[in-house]
PDB file of C-alpha atoms in Angstrom:
ATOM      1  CA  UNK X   1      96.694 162.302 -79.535  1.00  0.00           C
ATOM      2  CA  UNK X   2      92.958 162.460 -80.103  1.00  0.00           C
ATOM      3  CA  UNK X   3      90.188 163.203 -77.455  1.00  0.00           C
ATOM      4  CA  UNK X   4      87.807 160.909 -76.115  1.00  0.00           C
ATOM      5  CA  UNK X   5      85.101 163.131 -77.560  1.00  0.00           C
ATOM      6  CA  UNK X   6      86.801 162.338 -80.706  1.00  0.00           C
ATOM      7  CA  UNK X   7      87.534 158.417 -81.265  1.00  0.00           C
ATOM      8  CA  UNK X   8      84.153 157.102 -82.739  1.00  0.00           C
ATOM      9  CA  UNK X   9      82.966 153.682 -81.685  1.00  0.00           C
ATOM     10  CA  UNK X  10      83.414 152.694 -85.443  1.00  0.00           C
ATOM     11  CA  UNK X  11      86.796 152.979 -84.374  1.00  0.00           C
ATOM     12  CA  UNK X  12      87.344 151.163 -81.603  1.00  0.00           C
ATOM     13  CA  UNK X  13      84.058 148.569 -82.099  1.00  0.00           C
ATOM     14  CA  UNK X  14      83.975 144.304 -82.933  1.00  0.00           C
ATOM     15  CA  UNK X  15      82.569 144.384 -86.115  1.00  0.00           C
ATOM     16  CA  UNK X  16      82.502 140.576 -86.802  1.00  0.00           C
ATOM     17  CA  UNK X  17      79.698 139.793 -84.546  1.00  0.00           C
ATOM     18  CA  UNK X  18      78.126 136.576 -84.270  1.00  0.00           C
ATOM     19  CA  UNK X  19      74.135 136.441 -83.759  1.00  0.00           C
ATOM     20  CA  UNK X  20      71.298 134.401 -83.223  1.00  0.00           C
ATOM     21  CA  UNK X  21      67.678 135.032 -85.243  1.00  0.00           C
ATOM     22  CA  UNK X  22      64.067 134.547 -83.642  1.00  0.00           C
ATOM     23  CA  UNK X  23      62.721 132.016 -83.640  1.00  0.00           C
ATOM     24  CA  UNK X  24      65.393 130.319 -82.045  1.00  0.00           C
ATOM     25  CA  UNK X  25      66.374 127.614 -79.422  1.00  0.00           C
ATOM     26  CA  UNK X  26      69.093 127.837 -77.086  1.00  0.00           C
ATOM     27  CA  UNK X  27      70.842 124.891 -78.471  1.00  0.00           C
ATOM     28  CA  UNK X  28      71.717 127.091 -80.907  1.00  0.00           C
ATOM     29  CA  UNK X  29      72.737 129.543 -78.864  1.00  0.00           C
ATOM     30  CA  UNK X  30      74.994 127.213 -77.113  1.00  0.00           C
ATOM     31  CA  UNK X  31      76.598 126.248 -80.652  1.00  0.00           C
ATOM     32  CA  UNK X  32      77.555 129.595 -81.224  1.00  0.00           C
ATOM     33  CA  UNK X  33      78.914 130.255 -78.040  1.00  0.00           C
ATOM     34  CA  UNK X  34      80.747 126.875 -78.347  1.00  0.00           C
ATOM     35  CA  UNK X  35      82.100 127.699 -82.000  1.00  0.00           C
ATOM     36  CA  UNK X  36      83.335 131.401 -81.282  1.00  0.00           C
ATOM     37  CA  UNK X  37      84.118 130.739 -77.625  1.00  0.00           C
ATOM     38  CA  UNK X  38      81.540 133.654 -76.544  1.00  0.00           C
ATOM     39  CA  UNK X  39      79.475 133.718 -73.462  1.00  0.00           C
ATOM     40  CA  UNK X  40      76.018 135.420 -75.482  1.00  0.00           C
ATOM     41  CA  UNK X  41      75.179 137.264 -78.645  1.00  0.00           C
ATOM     42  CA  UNK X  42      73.031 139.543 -80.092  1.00  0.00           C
ATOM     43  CA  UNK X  43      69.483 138.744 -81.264  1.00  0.00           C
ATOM     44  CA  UNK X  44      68.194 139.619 -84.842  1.00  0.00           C
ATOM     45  CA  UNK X  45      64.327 139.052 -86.366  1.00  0.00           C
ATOM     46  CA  UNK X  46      63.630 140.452 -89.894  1.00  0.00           C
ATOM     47  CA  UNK X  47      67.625 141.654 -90.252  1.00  0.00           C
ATOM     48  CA  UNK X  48      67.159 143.926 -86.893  1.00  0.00           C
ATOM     49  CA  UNK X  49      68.360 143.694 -83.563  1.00  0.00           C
ATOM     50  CA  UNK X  50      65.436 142.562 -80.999  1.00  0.00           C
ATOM     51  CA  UNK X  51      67.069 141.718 -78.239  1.00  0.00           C
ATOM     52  CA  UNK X  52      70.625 139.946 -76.149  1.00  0.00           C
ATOM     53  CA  UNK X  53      71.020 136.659 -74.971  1.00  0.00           C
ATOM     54  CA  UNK X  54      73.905 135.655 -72.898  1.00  0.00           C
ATOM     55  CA  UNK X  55      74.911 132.461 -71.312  1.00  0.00           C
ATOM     56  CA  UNK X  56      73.728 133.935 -67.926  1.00  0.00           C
ATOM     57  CA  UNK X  57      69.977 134.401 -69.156  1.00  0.00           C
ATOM     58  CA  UNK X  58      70.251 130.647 -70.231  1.00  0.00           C
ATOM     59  CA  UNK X  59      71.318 129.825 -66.389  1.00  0.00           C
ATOM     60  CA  UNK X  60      68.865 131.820 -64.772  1.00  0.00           C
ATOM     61  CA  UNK X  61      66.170 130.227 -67.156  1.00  0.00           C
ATOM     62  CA  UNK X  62      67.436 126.201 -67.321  1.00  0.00           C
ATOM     63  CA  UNK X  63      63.999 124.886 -68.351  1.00  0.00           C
ATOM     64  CA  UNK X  64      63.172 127.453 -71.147  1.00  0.00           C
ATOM     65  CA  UNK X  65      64.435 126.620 -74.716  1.00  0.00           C
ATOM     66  CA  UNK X  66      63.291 129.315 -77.021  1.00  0.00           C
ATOM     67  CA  UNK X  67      65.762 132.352 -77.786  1.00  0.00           C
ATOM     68  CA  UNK X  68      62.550 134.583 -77.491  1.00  0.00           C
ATOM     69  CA  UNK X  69      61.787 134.348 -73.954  1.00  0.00           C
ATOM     70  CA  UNK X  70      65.707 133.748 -72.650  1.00  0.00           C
ATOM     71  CA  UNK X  71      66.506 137.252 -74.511  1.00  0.00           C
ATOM     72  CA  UNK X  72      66.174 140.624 -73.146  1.00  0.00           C
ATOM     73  CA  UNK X  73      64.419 142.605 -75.279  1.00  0.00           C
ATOM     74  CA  UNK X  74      65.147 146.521 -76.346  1.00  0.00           C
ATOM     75  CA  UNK X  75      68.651 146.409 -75.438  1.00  0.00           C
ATOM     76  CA  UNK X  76      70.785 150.224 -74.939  1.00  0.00           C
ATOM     77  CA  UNK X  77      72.361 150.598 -78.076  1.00  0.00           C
ATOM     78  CA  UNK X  78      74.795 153.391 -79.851  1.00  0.00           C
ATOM     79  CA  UNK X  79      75.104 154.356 -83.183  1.00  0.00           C
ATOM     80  CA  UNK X  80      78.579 153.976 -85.257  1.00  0.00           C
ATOM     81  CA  UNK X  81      79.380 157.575 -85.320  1.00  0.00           C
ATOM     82  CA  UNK X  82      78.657 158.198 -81.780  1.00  0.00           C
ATOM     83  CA  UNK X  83      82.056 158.767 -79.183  1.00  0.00           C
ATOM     84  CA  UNK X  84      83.384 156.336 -77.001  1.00  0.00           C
ATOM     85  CA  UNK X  85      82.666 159.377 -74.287  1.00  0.00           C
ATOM     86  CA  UNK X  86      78.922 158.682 -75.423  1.00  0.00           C
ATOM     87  CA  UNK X  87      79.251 155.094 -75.220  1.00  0.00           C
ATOM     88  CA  UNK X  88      81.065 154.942 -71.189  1.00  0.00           C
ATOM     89  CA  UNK X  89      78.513 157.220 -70.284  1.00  0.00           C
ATOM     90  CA  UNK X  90      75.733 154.861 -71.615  1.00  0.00           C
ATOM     91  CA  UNK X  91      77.948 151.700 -70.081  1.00  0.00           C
ATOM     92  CA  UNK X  92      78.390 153.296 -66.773  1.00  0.00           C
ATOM     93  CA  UNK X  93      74.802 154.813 -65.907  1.00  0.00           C
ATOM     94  CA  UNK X  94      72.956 151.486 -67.029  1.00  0.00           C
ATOM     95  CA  UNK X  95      75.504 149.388 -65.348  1.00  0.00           C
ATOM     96  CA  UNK X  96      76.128 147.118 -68.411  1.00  0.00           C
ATOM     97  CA  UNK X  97      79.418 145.882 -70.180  1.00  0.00           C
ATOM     98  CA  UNK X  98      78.930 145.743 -73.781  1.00  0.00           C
ATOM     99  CA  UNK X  99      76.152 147.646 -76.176  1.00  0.00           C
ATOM    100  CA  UNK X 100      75.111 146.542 -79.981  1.00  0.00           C
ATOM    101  CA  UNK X 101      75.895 149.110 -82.444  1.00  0.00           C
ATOM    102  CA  UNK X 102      73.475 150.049 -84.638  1.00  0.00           C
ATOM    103  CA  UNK X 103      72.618 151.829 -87.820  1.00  0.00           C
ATOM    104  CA  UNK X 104      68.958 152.147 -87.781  1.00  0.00           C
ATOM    105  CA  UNK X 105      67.696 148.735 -86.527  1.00  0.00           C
ATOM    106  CA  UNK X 106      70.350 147.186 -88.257  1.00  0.00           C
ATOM    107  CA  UNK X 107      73.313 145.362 -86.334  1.00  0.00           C
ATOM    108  CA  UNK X 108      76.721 146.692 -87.570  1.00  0.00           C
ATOM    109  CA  UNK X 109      79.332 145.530 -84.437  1.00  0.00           C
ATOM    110  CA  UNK X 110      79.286 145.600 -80.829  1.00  0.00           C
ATOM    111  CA  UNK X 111      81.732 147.443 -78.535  1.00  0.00           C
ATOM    112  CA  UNK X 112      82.220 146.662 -74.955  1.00  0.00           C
ATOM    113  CA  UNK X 113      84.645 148.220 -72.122  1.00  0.00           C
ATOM    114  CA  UNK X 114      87.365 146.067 -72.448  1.00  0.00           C
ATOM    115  CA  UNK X 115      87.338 148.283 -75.974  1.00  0.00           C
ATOM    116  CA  UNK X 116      87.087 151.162 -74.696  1.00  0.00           C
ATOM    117  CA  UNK X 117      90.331 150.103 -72.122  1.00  0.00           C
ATOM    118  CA  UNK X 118      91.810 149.627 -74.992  1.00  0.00           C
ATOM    119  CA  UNK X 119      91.262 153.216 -76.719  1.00  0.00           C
ATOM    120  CA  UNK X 120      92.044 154.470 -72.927  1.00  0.00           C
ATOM    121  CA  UNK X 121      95.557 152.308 -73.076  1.00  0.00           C
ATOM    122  CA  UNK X 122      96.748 154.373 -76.562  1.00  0.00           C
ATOM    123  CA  UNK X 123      95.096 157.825 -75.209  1.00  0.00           C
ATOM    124  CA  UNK X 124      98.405 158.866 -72.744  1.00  0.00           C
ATOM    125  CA  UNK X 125      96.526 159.735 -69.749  1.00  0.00           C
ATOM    126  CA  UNK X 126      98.995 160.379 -66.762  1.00  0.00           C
ATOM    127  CA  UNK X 127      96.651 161.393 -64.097  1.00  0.00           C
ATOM    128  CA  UNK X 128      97.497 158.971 -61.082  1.00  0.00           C
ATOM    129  CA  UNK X 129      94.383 156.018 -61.017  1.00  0.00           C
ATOM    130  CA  UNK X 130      93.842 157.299 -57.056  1.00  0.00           C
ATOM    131  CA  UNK X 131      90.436 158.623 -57.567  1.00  0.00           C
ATOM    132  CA  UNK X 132      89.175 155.496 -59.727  1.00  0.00           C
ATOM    133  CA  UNK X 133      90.052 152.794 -56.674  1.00  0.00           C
ATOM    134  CA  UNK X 134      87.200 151.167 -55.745  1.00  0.00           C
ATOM    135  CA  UNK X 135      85.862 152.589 -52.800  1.00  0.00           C
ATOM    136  CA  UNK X 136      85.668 149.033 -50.785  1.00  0.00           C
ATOM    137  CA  UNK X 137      87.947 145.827 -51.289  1.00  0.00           C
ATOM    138  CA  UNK X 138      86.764 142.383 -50.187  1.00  0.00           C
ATOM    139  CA  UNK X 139      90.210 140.300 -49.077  1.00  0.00           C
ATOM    140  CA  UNK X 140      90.549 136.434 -47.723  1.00  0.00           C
ATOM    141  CA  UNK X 141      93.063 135.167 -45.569  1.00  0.00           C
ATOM    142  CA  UNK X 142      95.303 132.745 -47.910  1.00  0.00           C
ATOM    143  CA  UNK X 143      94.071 129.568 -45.583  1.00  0.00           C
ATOM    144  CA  UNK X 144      90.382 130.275 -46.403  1.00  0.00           C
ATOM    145  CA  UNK X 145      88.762 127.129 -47.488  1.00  0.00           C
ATOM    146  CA  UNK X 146      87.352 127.534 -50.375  1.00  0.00           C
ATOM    147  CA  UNK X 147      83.819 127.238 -50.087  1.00  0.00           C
ATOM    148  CA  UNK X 148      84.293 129.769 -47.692  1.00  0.00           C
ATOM    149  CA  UNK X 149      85.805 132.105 -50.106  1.00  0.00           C
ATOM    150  CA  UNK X 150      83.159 131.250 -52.648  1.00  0.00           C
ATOM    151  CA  UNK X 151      80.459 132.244 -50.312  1.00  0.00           C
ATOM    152  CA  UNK X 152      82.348 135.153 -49.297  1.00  0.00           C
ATOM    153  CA  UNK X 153      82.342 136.205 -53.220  1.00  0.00           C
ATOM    154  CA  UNK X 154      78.803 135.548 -53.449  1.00  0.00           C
ATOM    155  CA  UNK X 155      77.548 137.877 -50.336  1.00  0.00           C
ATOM    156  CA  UNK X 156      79.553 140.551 -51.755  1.00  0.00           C
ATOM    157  CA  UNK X 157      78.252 140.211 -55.102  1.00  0.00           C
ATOM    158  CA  UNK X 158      82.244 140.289 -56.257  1.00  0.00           C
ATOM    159  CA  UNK X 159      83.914 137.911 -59.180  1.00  0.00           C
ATOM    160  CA  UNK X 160      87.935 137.879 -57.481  1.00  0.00           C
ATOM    161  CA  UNK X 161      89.230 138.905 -54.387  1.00  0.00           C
ATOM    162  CA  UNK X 162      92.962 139.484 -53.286  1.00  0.00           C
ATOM    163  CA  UNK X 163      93.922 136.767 -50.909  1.00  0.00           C
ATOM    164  CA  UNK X 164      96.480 138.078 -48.536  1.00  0.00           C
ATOM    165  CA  UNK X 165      98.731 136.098 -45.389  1.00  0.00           C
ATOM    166  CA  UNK X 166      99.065 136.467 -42.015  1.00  0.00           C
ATOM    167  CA  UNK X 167     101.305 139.475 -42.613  1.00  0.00           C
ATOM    168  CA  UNK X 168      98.636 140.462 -44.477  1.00  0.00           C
ATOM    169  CA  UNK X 169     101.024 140.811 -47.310  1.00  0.00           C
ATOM    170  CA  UNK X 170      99.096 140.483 -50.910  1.00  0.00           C
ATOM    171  CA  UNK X 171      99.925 137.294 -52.411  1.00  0.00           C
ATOM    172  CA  UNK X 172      97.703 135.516 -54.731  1.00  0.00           C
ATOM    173  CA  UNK X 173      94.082 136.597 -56.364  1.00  0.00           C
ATOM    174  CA  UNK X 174      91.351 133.888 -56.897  1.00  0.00           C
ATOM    175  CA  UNK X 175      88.503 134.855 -59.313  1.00  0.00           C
ATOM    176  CA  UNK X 176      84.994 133.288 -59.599  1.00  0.00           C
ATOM    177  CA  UNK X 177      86.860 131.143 -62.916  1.00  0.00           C
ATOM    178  CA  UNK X 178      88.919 129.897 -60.739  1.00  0.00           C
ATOM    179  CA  UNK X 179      86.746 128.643 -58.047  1.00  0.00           C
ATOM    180  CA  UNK X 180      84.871 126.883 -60.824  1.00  0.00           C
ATOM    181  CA  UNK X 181      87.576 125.438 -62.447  1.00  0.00           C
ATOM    182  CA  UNK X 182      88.302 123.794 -58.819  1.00  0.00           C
ATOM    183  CA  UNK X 183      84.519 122.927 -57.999  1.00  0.00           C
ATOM    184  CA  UNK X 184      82.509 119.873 -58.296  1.00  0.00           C
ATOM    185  CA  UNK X 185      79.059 120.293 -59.807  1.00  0.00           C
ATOM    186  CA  UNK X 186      76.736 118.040 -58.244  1.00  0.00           C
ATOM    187  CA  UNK X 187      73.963 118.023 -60.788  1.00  0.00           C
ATOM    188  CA  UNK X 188      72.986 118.245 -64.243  1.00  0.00           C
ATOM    189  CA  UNK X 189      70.700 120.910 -64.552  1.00  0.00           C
ATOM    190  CA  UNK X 190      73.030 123.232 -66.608  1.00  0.00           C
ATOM    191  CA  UNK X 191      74.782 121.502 -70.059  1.00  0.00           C
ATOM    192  CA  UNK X 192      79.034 121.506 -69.301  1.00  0.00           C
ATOM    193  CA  UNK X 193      79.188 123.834 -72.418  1.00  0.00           C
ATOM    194  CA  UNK X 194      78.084 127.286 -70.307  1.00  0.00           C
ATOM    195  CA  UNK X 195      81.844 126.514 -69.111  1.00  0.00           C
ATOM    196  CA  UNK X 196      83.180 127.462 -72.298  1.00  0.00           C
ATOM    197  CA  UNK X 197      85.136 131.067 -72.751  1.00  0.00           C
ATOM    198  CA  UNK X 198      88.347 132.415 -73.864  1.00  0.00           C
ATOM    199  CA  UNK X 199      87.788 135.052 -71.972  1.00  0.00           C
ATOM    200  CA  UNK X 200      89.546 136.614 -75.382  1.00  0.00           C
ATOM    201  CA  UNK X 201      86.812 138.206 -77.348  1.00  0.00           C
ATOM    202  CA  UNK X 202      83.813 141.235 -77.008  1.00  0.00           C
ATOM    203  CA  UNK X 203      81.686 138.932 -74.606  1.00  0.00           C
ATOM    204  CA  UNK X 204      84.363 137.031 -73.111  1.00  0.00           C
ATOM    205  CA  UNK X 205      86.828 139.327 -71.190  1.00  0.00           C
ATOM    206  CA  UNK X 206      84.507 138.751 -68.145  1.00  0.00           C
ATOM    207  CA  UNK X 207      82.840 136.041 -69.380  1.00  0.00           C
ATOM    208  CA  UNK X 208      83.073 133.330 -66.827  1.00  0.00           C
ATOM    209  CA  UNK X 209      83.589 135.567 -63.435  1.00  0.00           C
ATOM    210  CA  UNK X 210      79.739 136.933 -64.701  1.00  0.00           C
ATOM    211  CA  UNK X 211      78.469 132.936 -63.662  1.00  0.00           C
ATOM    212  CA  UNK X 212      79.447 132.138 -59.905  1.00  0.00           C
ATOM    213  CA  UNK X 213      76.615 133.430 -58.854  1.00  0.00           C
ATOM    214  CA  UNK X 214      73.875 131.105 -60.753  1.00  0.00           C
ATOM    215  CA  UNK X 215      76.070 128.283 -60.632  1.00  0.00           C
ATOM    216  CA  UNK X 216      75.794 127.834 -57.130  1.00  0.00           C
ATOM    217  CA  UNK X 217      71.892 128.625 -57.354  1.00  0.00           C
ATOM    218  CA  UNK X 218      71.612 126.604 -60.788  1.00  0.00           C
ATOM    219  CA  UNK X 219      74.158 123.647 -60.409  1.00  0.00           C
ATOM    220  CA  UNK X 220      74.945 123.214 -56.566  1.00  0.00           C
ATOM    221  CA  UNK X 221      78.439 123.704 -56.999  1.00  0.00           C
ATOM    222  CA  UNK X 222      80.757 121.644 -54.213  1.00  0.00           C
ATOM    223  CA  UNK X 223      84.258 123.127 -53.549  1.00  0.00           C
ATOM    224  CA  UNK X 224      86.868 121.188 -52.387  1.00  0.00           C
ATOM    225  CA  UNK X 225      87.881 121.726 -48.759  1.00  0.00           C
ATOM    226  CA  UNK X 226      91.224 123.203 -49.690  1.00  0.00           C
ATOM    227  CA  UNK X 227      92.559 126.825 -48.689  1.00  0.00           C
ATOM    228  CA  UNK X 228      92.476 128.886 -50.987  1.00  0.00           C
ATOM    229  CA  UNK X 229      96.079 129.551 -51.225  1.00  0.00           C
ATOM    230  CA  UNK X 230      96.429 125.776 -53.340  1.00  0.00           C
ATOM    231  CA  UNK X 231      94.122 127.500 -55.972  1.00  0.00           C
ATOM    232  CA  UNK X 232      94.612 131.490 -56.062  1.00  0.00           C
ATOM    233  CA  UNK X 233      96.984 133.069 -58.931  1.00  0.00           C
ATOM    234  CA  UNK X 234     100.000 133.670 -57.053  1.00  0.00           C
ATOM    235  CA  UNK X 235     101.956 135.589 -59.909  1.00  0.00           C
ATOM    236  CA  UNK X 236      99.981 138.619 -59.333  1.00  0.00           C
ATOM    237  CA  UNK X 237     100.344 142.285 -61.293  1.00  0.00           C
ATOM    238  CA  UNK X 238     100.009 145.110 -59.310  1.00  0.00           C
ATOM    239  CA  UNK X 239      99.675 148.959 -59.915  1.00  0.00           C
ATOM    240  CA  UNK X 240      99.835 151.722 -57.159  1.00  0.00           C
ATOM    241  CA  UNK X 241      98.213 154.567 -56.581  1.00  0.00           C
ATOM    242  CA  UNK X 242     101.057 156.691 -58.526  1.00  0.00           C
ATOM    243  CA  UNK X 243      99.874 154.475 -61.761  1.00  0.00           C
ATOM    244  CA  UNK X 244      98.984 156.581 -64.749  1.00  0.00           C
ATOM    245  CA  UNK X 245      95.217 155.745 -65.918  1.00  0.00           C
ATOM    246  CA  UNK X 246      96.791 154.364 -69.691  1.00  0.00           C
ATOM    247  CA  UNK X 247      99.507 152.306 -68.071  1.00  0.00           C
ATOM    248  CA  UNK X 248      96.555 150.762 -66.356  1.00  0.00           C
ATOM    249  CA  UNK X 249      94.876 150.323 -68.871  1.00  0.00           C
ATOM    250  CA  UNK X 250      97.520 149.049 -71.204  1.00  0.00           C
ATOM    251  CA  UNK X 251      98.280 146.635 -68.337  1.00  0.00           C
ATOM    252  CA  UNK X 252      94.517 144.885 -68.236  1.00  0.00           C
ATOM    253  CA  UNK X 253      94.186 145.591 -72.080  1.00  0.00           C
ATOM    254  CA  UNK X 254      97.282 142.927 -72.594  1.00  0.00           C
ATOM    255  CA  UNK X 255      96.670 140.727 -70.208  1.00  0.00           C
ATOM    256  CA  UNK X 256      92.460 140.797 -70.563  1.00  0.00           C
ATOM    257  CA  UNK X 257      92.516 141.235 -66.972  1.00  0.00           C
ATOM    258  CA  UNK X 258      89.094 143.603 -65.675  1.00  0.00           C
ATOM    259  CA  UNK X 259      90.910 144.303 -62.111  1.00  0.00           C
ATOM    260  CA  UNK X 260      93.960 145.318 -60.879  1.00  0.00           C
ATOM    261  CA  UNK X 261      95.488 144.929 -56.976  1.00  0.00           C
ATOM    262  CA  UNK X 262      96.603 148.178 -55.826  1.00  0.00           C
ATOM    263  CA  UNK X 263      99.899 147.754 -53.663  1.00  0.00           C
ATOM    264  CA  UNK X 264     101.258 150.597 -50.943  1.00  0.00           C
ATOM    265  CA  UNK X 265     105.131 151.411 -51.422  1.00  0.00           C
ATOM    266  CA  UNK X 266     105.768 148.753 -48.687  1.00  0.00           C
ATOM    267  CA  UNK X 267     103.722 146.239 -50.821  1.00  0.00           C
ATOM    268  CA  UNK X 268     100.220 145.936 -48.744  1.00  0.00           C
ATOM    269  CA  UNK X 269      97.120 145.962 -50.279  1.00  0.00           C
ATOM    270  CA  UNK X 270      95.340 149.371 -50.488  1.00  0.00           C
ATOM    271  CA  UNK X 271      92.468 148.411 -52.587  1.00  0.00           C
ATOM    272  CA  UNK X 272      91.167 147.019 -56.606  1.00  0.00           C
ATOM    273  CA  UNK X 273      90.837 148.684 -60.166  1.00  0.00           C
ATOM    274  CA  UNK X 274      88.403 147.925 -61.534  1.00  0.00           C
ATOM    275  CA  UNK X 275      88.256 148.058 -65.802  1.00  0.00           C
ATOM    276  CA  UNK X 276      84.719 149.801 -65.362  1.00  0.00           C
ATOM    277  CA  UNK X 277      86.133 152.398 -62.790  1.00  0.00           C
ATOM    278  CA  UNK X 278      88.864 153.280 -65.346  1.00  0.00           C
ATOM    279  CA  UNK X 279      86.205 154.496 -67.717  1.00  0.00           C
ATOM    280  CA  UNK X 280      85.205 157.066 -65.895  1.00  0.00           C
ATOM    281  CA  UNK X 281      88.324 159.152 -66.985  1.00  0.00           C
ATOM    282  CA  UNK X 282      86.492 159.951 -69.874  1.00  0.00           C
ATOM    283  CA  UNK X 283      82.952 161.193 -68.802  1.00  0.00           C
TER     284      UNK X 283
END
């Protein structure tokens, strides 16, 4: 079995990746995203990378339509031959999901951490996840109306939540997708297509739970004054704390899941795994 310190993100990287050019309007932008069912891309001027733009940058900025201005400029990045130990540590001290790769200036794939989950998933770690648990867990009570549980997910700055009953048994999980899949938006500041994600690609494992935020600020979102518990996923997987780290990661590399409910031996909720958290096993 190889070492982190010895899978290269040419290994493990997207390599097909689609991207935008400056100058550039975010019509185009929205194209793309529409066409490869992505939630941003990469931005290129001259044949080198200049910049990301994501759908978030487009719903923070409603009224601006040039790629220049909606990008962020002088993203991280990580060269081809670099480690995938080089790359989490770069992921996890920045507090980003996803870096270009590069070969000079030159744009040559793109690897994110559901990628690295992946390399984590075929690496046979069996050290118990208890030390990567996050460190707080935000739960609702299965009756919770909704926008109640939206707001709830918005103070804590969290995309899903357990939802557990009155014997405060675990049974469901609603994520920020969800909520907006269930919401009415009462204007039209933001074009329908920002919906769009397959949550099945380098941008899109989180791509949607990244938006509840600046939909409610962007779009006025209206939930439906149902609990919560018509709504959540009630087929829930579950790990405990005796979990290895790869059969973890196997777990949310198959289902392109970035959390996992932790469950006691008597099935209550002890706390969430988080994909990012998982990473840390190598650094």
């Amino acid at each position: 079995m190889k070492k982190g310190w010895e899978i290269k993100v040419r290994d493990v990287m997207v390599e097909d990746v689609a991207y935008v050019t400056v100058p550039g309007t975010r019509e185009e932008l929205m194209a793309i995203c529409k066409s490869r069912y992505i939630s941003g891309a990469p931005v290129v001027k001259d044949g080198k990378l200049v910049g990301i733009v994501t759908r978030q940058d487009v719903l923070k900025n409603p009224n601006e339509e040039q790629i220049a201005l909606l990008m962020t400029r002088n993203p991280f990045t990580i060269g081809p031959d670099a480690s995938i130990v080089d790359a989490s540590r770069l992921i996890l001290t920045n507090k980003i999901r996803r870096l270009p790769v590069v070969e000079g200036e030159r744009l040559v794939g793109i690897i994110s951490v559901a990628d690295i989950v992946r390399a984590i998933a075929d690496m046979d770690f069996t050290e118990p996840i208890g030390d990567y648990i996050a460190d707080e867990t935000v739960a609702v009570w299965d009756e919770t109306p909704l926008s109640v549980v939206g707001r709830i997910m918005e103070l804590a700055c969290v995309k899903a939540v357990p939802v557990l009953n009155t014997e405060l048994e675990l049974v469901g999980l609603i994520a920020d997708r969800d909520l907006i899949n269930a919401a009415i938006i009462e204007d039209n500041t933001t074009d329908s297509d920002l919906s769009l994600g397959s949550d099945e690609d380098e941008w899109t494992w989180e791509g949607m739970r990244d938006t509840m935020k600046l939909y409610y600020s962007v779009s006025k979102i209206s939930l439906p004054k149902r609990p919560v518990k018509e709504v959540m996923v009630k087929e829930v997987i579950t790990a405990t704390r005796n979990s290895t780290v790869s059969e973890c990661a196997s777990v949310m590399s198959k289902n392109k899941f970035d959390q996992l409910p932790v469950i006691s031996a008597r099935g209550k909720l002890v706390g969430l795994l988080f994909d990012r958290n998982l990473i840390k096993v190598l650094v």
